[in-house]
Coordinates of C-alpha atoms and ligand atoms in Angstrom, one line a residue:
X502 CA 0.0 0.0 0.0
X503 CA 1.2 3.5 -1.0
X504 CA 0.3 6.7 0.5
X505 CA 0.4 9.5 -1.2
X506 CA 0.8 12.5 1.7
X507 CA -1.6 15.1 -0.2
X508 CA -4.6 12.4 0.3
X509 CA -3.9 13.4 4.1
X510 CA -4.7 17.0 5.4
X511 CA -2.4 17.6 8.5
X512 CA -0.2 20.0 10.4
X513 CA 3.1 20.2 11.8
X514 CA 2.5 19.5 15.3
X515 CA 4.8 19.0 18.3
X516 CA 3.8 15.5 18.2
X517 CA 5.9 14.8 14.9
X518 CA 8.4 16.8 15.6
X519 CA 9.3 15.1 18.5
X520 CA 8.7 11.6 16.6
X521 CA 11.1 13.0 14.0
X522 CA 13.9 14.0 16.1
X523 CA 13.3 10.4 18.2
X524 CA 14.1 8.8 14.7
X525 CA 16.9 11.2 13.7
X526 CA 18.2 10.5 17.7
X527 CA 17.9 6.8 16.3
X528 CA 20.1 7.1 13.6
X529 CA 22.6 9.3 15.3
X530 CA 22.9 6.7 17.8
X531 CA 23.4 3.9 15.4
X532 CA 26.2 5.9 13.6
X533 CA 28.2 7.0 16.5
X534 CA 28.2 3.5 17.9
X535 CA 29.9 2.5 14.2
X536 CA 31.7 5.2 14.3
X537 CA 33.3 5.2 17.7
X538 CA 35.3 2.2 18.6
X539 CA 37.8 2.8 15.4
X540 CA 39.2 5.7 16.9
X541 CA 39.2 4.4 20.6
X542 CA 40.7 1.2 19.3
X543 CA 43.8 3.6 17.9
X544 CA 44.5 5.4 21.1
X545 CA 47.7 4.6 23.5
X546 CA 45.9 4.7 26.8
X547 CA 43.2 2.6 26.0
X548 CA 45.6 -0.4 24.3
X549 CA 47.9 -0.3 27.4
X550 CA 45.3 -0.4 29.6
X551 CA 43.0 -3.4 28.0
X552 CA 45.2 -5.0 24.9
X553 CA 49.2 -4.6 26.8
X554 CA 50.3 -7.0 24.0
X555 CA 48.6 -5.2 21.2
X556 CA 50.9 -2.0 22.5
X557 CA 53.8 -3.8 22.4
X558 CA 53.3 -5.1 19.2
X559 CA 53.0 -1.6 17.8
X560 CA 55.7 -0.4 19.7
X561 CA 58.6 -2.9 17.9
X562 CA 59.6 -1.4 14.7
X563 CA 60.1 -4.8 13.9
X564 CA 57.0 -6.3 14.1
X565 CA 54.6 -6.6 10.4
X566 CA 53.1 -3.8 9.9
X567 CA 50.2 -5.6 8.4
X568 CA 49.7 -7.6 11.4
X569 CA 50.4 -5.1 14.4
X570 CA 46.4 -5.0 15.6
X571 CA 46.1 -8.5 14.9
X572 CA 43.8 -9.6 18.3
X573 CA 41.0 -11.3 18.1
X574 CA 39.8 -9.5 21.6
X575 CA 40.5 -5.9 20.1
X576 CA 37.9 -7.1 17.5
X577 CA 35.2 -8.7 19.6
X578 CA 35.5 -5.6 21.2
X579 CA 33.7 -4.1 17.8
X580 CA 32.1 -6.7 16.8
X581 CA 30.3 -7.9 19.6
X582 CA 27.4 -5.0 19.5
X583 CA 26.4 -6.6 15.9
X584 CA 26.0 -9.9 17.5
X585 CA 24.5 -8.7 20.4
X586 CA 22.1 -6.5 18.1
X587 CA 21.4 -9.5 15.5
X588 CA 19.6 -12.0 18.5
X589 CA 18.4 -9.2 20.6
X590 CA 16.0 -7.9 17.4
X591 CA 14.2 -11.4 17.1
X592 CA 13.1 -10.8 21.3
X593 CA 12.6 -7.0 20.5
X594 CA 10.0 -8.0 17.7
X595 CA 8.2 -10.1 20.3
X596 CA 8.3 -7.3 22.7
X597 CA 7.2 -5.0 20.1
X598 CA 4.2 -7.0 18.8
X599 CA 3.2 -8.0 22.4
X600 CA 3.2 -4.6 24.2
X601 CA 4.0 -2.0 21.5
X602 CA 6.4 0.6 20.3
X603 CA 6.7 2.9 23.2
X604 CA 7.9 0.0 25.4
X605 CA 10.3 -1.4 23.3
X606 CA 11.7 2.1 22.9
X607 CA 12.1 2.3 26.5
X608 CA 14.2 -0.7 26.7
X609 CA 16.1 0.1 23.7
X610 CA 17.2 3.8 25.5
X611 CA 18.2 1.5 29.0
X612 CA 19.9 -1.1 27.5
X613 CA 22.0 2.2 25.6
X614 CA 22.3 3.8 28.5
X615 CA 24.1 0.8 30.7
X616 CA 26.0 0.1 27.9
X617 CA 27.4 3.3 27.8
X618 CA 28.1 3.9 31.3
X619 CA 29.7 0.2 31.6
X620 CA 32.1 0.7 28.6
X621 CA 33.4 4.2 29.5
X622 CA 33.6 2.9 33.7
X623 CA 35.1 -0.6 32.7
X624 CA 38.2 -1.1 34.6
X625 CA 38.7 -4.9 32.4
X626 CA 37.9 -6.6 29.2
X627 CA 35.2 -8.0 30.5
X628 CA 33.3 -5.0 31.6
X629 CA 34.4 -3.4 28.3
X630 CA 32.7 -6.0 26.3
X631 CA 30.0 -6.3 28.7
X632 CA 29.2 -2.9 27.8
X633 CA 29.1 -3.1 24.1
X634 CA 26.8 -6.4 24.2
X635 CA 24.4 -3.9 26.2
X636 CA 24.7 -1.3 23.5
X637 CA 24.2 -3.8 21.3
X638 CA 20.9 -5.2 22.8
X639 CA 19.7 -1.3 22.6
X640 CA 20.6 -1.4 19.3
X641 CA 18.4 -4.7 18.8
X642 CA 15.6 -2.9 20.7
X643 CA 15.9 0.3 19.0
X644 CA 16.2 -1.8 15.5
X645 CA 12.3 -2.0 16.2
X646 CA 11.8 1.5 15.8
X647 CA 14.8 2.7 14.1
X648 CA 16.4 0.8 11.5
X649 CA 13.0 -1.5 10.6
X650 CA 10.0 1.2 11.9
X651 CA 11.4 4.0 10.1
X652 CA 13.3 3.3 6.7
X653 CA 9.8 1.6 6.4
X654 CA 7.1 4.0 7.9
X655 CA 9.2 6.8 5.6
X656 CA 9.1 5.0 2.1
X657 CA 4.8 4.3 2.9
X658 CA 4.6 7.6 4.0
X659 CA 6.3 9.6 1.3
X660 CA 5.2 10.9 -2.3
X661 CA 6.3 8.2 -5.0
X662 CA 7.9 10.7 -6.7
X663 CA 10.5 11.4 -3.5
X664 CA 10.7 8.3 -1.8
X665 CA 13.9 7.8 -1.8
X666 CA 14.9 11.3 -1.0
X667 CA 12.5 11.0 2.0
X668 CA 14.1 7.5 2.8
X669 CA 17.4 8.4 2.4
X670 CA 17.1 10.9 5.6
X671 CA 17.6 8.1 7.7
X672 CA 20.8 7.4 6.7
X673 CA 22.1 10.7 6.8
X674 CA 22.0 10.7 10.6
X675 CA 23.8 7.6 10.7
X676 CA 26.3 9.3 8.5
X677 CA 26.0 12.2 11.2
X678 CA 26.2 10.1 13.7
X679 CA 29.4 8.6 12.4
X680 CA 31.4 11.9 11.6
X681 CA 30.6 13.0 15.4
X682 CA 32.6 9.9 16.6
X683 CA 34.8 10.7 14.6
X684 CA 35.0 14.3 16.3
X685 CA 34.6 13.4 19.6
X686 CA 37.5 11.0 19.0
X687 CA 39.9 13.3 17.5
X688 CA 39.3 16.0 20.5
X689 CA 39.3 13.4 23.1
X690 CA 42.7 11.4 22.2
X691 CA 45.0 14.0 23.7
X692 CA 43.4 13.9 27.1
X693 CA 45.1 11.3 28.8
X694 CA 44.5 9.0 30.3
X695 CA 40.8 8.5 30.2
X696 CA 40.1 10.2 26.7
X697 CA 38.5 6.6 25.7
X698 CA 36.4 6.9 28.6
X699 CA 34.4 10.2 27.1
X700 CA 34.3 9.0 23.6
X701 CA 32.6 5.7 25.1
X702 CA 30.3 7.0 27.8
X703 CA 29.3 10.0 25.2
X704 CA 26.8 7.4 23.1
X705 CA 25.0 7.9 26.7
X706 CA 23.6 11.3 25.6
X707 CA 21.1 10.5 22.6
X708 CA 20.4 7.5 24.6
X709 CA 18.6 10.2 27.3
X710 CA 17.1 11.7 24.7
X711 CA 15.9 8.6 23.5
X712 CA 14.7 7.7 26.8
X713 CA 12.7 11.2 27.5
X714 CA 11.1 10.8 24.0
X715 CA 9.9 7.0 25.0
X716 CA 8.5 8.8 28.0
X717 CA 6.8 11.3 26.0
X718 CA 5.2 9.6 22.9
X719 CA 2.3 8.0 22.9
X720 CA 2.0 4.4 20.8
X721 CA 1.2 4.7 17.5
X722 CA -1.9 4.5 15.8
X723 CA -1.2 1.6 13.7
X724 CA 0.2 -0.3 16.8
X725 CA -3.1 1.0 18.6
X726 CA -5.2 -0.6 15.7
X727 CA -3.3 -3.6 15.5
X728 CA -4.1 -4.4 19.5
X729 CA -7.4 -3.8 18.6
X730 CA -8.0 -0.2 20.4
X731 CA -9.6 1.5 17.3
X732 CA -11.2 4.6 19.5
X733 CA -7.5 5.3 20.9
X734 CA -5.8 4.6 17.6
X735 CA -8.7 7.5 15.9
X736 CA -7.6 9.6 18.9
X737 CA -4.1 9.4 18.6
X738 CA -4.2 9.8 14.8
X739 CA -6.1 12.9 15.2
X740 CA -3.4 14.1 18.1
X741 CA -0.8 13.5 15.7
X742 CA -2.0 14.9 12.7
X743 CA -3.3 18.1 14.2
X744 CA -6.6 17.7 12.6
X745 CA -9.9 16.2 12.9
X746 CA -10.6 14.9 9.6
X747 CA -8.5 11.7 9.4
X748 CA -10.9 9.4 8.3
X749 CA -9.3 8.6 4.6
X750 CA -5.8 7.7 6.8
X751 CA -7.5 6.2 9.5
X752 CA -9.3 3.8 6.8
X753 CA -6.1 3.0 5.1
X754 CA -4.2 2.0 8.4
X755 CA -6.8 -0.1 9.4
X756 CA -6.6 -2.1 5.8
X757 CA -3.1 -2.7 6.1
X758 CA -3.8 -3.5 9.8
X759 CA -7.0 -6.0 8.9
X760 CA -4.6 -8.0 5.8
X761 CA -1.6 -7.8 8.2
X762 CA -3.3 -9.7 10.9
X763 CA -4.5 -12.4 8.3
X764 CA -1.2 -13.0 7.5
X765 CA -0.7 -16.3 9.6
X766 CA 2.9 -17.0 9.0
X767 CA 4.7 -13.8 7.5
X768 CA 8.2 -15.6 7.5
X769 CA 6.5 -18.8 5.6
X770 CA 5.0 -16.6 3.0
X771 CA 8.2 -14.9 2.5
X772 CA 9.8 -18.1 1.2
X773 CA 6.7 -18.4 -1.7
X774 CA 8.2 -18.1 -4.8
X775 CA 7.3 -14.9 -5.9
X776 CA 8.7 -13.4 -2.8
X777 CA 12.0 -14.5 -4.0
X778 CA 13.0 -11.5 -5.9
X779 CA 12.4 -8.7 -3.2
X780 CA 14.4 -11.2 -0.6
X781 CA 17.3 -12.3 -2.8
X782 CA 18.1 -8.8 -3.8
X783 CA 17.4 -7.3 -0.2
X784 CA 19.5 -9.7 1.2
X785 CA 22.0 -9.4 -1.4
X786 CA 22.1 -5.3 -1.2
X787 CA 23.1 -5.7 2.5
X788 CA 25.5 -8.7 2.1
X789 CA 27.5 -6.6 -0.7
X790 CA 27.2 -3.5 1.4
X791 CA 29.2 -4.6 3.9
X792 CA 31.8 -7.0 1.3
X793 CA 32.6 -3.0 -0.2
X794 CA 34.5 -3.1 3.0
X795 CA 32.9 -0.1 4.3
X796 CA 32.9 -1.1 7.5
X797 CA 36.8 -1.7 7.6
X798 CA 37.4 1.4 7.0
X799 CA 34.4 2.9 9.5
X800 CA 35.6 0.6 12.3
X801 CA 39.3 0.8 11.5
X802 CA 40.3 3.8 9.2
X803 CA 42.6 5.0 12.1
X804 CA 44.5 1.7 12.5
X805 CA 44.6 1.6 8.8
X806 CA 45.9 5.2 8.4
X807 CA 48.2 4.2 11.4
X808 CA 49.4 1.1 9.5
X809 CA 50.5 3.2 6.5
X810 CA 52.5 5.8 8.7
X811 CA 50.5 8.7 9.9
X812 CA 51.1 9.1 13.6
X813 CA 47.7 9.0 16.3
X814 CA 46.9 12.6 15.5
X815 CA 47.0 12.5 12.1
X816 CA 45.0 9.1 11.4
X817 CA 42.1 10.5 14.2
X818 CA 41.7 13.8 11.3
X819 CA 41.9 11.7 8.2
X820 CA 39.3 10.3 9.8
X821 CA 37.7 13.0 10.8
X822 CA 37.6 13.8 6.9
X823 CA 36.3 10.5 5.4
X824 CA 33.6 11.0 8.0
X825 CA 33.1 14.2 6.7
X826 CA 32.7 13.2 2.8
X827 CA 30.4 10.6 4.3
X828 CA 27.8 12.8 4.8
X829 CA 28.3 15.6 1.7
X830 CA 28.2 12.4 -0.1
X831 CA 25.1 11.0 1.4
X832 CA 23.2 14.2 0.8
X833 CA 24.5 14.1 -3.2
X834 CA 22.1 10.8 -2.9
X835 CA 19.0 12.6 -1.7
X836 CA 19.5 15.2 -4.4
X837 CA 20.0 12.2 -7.1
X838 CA 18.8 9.4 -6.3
X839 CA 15.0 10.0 -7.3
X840 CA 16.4 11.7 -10.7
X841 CA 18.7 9.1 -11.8
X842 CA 17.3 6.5 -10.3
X843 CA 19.0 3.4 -8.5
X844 CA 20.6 1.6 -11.1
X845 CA 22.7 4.0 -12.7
X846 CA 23.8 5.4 -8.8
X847 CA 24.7 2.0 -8.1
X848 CA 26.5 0.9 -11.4
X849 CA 28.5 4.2 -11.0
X850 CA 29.6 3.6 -7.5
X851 CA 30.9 0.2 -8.6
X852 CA 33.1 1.5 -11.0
X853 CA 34.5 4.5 -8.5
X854 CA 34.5 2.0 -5.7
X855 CA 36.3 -0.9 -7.8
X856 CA 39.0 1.9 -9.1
X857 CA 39.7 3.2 -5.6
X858 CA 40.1 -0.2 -3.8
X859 CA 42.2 -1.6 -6.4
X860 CA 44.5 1.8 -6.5
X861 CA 44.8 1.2 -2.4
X862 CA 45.5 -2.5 -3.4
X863 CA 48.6 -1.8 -5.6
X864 CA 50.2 1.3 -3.6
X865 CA 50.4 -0.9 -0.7
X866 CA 51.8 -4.0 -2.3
X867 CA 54.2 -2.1 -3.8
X868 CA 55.4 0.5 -1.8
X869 CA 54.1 -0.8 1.9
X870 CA 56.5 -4.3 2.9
X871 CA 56.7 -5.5 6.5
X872 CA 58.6 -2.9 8.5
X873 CA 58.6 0.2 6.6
X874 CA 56.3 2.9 6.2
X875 CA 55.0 4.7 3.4
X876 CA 56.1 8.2 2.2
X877 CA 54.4 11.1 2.7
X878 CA 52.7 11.7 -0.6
X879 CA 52.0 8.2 -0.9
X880 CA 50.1 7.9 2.7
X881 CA 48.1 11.0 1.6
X882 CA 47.1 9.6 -1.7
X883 CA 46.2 6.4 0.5
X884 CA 43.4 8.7 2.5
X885 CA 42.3 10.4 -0.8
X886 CA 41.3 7.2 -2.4
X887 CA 39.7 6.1 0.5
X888 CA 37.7 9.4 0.5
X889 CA 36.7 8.7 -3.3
X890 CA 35.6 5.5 -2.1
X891 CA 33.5 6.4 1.0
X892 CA 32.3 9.3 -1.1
X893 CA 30.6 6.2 -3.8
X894 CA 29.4 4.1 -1.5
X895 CA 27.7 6.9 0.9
X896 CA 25.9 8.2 -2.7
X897 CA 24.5 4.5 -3.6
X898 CA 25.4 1.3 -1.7
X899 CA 25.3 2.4 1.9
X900 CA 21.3 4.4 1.5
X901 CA 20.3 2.2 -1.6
X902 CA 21.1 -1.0 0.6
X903 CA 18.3 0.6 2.7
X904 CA 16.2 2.2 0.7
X905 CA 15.4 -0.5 -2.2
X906 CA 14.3 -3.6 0.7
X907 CA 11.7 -1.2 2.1
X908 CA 10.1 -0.5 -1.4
X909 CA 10.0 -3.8 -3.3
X910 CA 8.1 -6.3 -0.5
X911 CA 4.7 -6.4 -1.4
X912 CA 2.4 -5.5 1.8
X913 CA 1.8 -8.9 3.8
X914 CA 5.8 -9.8 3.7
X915 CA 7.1 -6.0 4.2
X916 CA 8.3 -6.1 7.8
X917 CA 9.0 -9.8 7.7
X918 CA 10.8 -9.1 4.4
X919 CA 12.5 -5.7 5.8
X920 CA 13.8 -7.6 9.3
X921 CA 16.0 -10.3 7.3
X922 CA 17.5 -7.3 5.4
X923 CA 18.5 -5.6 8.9
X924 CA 19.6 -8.8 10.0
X925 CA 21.7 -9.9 7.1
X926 CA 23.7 -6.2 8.3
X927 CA 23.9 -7.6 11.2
X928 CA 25.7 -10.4 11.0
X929 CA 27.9 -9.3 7.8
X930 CA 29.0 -6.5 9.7
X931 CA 29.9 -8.5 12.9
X932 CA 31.5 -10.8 10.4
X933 CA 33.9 -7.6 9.0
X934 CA 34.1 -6.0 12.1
X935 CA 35.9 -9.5 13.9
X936 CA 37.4 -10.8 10.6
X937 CA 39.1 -7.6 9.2
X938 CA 42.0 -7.0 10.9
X939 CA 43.3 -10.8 11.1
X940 CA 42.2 -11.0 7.3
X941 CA 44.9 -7.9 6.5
X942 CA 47.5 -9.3 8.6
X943 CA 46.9 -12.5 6.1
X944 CA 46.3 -11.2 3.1
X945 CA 48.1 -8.4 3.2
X946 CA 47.4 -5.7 0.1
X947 CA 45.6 -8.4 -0.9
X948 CA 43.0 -8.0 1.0
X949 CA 41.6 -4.4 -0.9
X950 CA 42.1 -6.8 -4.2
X951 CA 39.5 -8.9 -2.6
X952 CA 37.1 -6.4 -1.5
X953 CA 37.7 -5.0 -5.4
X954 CA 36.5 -8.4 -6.7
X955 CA 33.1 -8.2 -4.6
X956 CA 32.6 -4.7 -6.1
X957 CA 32.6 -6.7 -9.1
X958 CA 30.9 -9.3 -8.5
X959 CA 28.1 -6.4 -7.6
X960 CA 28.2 -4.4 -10.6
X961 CA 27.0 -7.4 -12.5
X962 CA 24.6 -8.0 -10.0
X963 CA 23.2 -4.6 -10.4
X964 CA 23.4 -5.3 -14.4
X965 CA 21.7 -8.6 -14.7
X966 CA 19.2 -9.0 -11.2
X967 CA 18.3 -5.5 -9.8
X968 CA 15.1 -3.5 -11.3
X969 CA 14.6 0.1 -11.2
X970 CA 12.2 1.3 -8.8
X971 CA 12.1 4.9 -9.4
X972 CA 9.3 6.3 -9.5
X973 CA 7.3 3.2 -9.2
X974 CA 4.3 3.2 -6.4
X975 CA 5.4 0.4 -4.0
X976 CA 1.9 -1.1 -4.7
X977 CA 2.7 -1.8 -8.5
X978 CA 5.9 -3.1 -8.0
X979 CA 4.9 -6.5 -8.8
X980 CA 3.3 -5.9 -12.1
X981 CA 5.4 -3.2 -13.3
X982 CA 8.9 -4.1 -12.0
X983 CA 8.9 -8.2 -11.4
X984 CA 6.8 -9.3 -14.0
X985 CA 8.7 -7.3 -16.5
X986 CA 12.3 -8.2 -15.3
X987 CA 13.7 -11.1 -17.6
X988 CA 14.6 -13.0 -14.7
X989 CA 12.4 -12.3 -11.9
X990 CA 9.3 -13.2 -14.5
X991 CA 9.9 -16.4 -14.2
X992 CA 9.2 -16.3 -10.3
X993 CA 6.1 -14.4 -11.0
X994 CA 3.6 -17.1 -12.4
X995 CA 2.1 -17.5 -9.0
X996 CA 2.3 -14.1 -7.9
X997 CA -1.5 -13.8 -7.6
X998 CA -2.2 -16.8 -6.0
X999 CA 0.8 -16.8 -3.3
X1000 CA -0.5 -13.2 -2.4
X1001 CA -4.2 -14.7 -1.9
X1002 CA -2.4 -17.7 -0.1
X1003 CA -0.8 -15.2 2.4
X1004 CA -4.2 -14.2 3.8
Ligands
BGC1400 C1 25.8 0.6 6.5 C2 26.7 0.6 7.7 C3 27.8 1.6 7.4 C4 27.3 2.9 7.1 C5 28.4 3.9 6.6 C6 25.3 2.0 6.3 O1 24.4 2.0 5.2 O2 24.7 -0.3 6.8 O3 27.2 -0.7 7.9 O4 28.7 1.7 8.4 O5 26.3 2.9 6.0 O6 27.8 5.2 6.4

């Protein structure tokens, strides 16, 4: 079901506003919490104090430069939010369907809030990785409302014509969110000892923001409607919207509500044949997403810009500027991404993507060998190239990933649909985020070679298997996108039948 907004007389009242910032606190929180341990991970008080043999590693002018961060702890310490989040949303969507959204938002902002006290208080690993599981539980809480509610609730809500512009505003607060770790890293690095502390007990503040807002709101309509309290859902539509004439809305929540609830078993349906295509290529999106190697350089761009010779300083403000391009980049996607559509973004960031990893492939294998470091010019060249390659992805892999799952499930299978995408991000990015740094110390230069041949592998992905969905209402997807795609056709026969078989 599509909405088109101008079918819906409302105002701007406080109500949305605050619901608006909630989200936008959402995504900031997400991004800083990617964007945060990198730079802690890179600083001298926090390796002596929780990785001694890490430190000493680095310290031996001796020791492969490739392989000086090498620890399979120093990664679990990333890594284990995205586990933590990837089980914690399958109890979060119970919580959420059983007592609603406000609830689950409330546990999301505790769960943020003890993980951000225990990680900047820890005193040993174990606390320290206790506190990231906790952030990651509030991230598998706030996944609820954040990364499934609202990439979702924006692409029904907005005008076909600027869905993904309207979509893509969700990822530009993770993008936010990301550049102000980056800041808060760089300024807090030079106050010693307990710089790390701040940067970690910081992801506390949106977390109180969060948790005034889950005080504040009241549950949604559609969540109302869906526990069968029509007169409150009416009422709170009504609050929201400002106005009194909400009948036309009202009507269309409770359709969606009426054919949800006949959907018995949203996960079975999703594996009918003609849910195939949306699932393959939302899956797929997220899986490639993270095989860019985005996330090695979101997690570890300052160990990387340390490994090729910058000192602390200097790697915490390169990173400060990728962060930066992140989000000018993102917002080149909300301009474009409606005008040129998907494809062409995404077959263009392959190419930029494919030259820049490649380029950081070859300068390191020739130039970076175990114990050296590079030269000036050449390290520098190594943080423009990884600029041009952040700049790609931010414009079409890391918002399209998003963006394209929440428009191409048909109704009955959306959320289902939508919460295998988020959790195939999950667990690819927990995969990078423990895998990366023992994979370089392997691999070597190889390893930007590999994530080159995935960018590959992609482009002809996006050649042969993706559609374009510009500009088409997410309710005619089926007939006007899969039944018209060469391959995807052939999964279509039963289309009509499997959606009657869903209700
Ligand atoms: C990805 C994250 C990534 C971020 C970078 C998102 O779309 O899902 O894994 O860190 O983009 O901006």
């Amino acid at each position: 079901m599509s909405y088109e907004s101008e079918d819906f007389p409302s105002k701007r009242t406080v109500y949305v506003v605050i619901c608006w910032i909630l989200a936008a606190f959402g995504g900031l929180m997400f991004g800083y919490d990617i964007g945060i341990s990198g730079g802690v991970t890179a600083m001298t008080d926090f390796l002596i104090k929780f990785f001694p043999s890490v430190y000493e590693k680095k310290l031996h002018a001796k020791e492969d430069n490739y392989c000086k961060y090498d620890n399979q702890y120093l990664q679990l310490f990333t890594s284990s939010l995205y586990l933590a989040a990837l089980f914690s949303s399958f109890a979060a969507s119970k919580v959420c369907s059983t007592f609603g959204r406000r609830p689950t938002i409330f546990v999301a902002s505790c769960f943020f809030l003890l993980g951000a006290a225990l990680s900047a208080a820890a005193h040993n690993l174990f606390l320290l990785i206790s506190g990231r599981i906790f952030l990651g539980l509030g991230v598998g809480f706030g996944n609820e409302y954040v990364l499934q509610s609202v990439p979702l609730f924006l692409s029904e809500i907005a005008p076909v014509t600027s869905r993904g512009a309207v979509n893509i505003l969700f990822q530009l607060f993770v993008t936010i969110g990301i550049f102000i770790a980056n800041l808060v890293n760089y300024a807090t690095s030079n106050m010693h000892p307990y710089g790390w502390r701040l940067s970690l007990g910081l992801a506390g503040v949106p977390a109180i923001f969060l948790f005034i807002g889950s005080l504040v709101i009241t549950e949604t309509p559609t969540s109302l409607v869906e526990h069968g309290k029509e007169e409150a859902g009416i009422k709170a539509l009504k609050k929201i919207r400002g106005v009194q004439e909400v009948d036309v809305e009202f009507k269309q929540i409770k359709t969606a509500c009426d054919i949800a609830r006949q959907v018995k078993h949203p996960f079975k349906n999703l594996m009918n044949r003609s849910n195939r295509p949306p699932l393959i290529i939302g899956i797929c999106l997220q899986v490639f997403q993270q095989f860019t190697g985005i996330n090695a350089i979101m997690f570890y761009a300052p160990v990387l810009f340390q490994t090729v010779g910058f000192k602390n300083d200097a790697s915490l403000l390169s990173s400060v500027i990728t962060g930066l391009v992140n989000v000018f980049s993102t917002l080149v996607s909300i301009y474009a991404v409606d005008k040129a559509g998907r494809r062409k973004l995404l077959l263009q960031a392959c190419v930029q993507m494919f030259i820049s990893q490649s380029a950081i492939g070859v300068i390191l294998l020739v130039n970076l060998k175990a114990t050296n470091s590079l030269s000036k010019s050449e390290a520098w060249l190594v943080v423009v190239l990884v600029c041009l390659f952040v700049m790609a992805f931010a414009w079409s892999w890391g918002p399209l990933g998003w963006l394209i799952p929440s428009e191409t499930f048909p109704l009955e299978t959306r959320t289902a649909g939508f919460a295998f995408a988020v959790s195939s991000n999950m667990l690819f990015t927990f995969i990078i985020a423990q895998a990366f740094l023992s994979m370089m110390c392997h691999m070597r230069a190889f390893i930007f070679f590999f994530f080159a041949a995935w960018i590959f592998v992609m482009g002809l992905f996006t050649i042969f298997l993706l559609p374009e969905t510009k500009g088409v209402p997410i309710d005619a997807m089926v007939d006007r996108v899969w039944k018209k795609h060469p391959v995807w056709k052939n999964y279509m026969e039963d289309a009509d039948a499997d959606s009657r078989s869903n209700i």
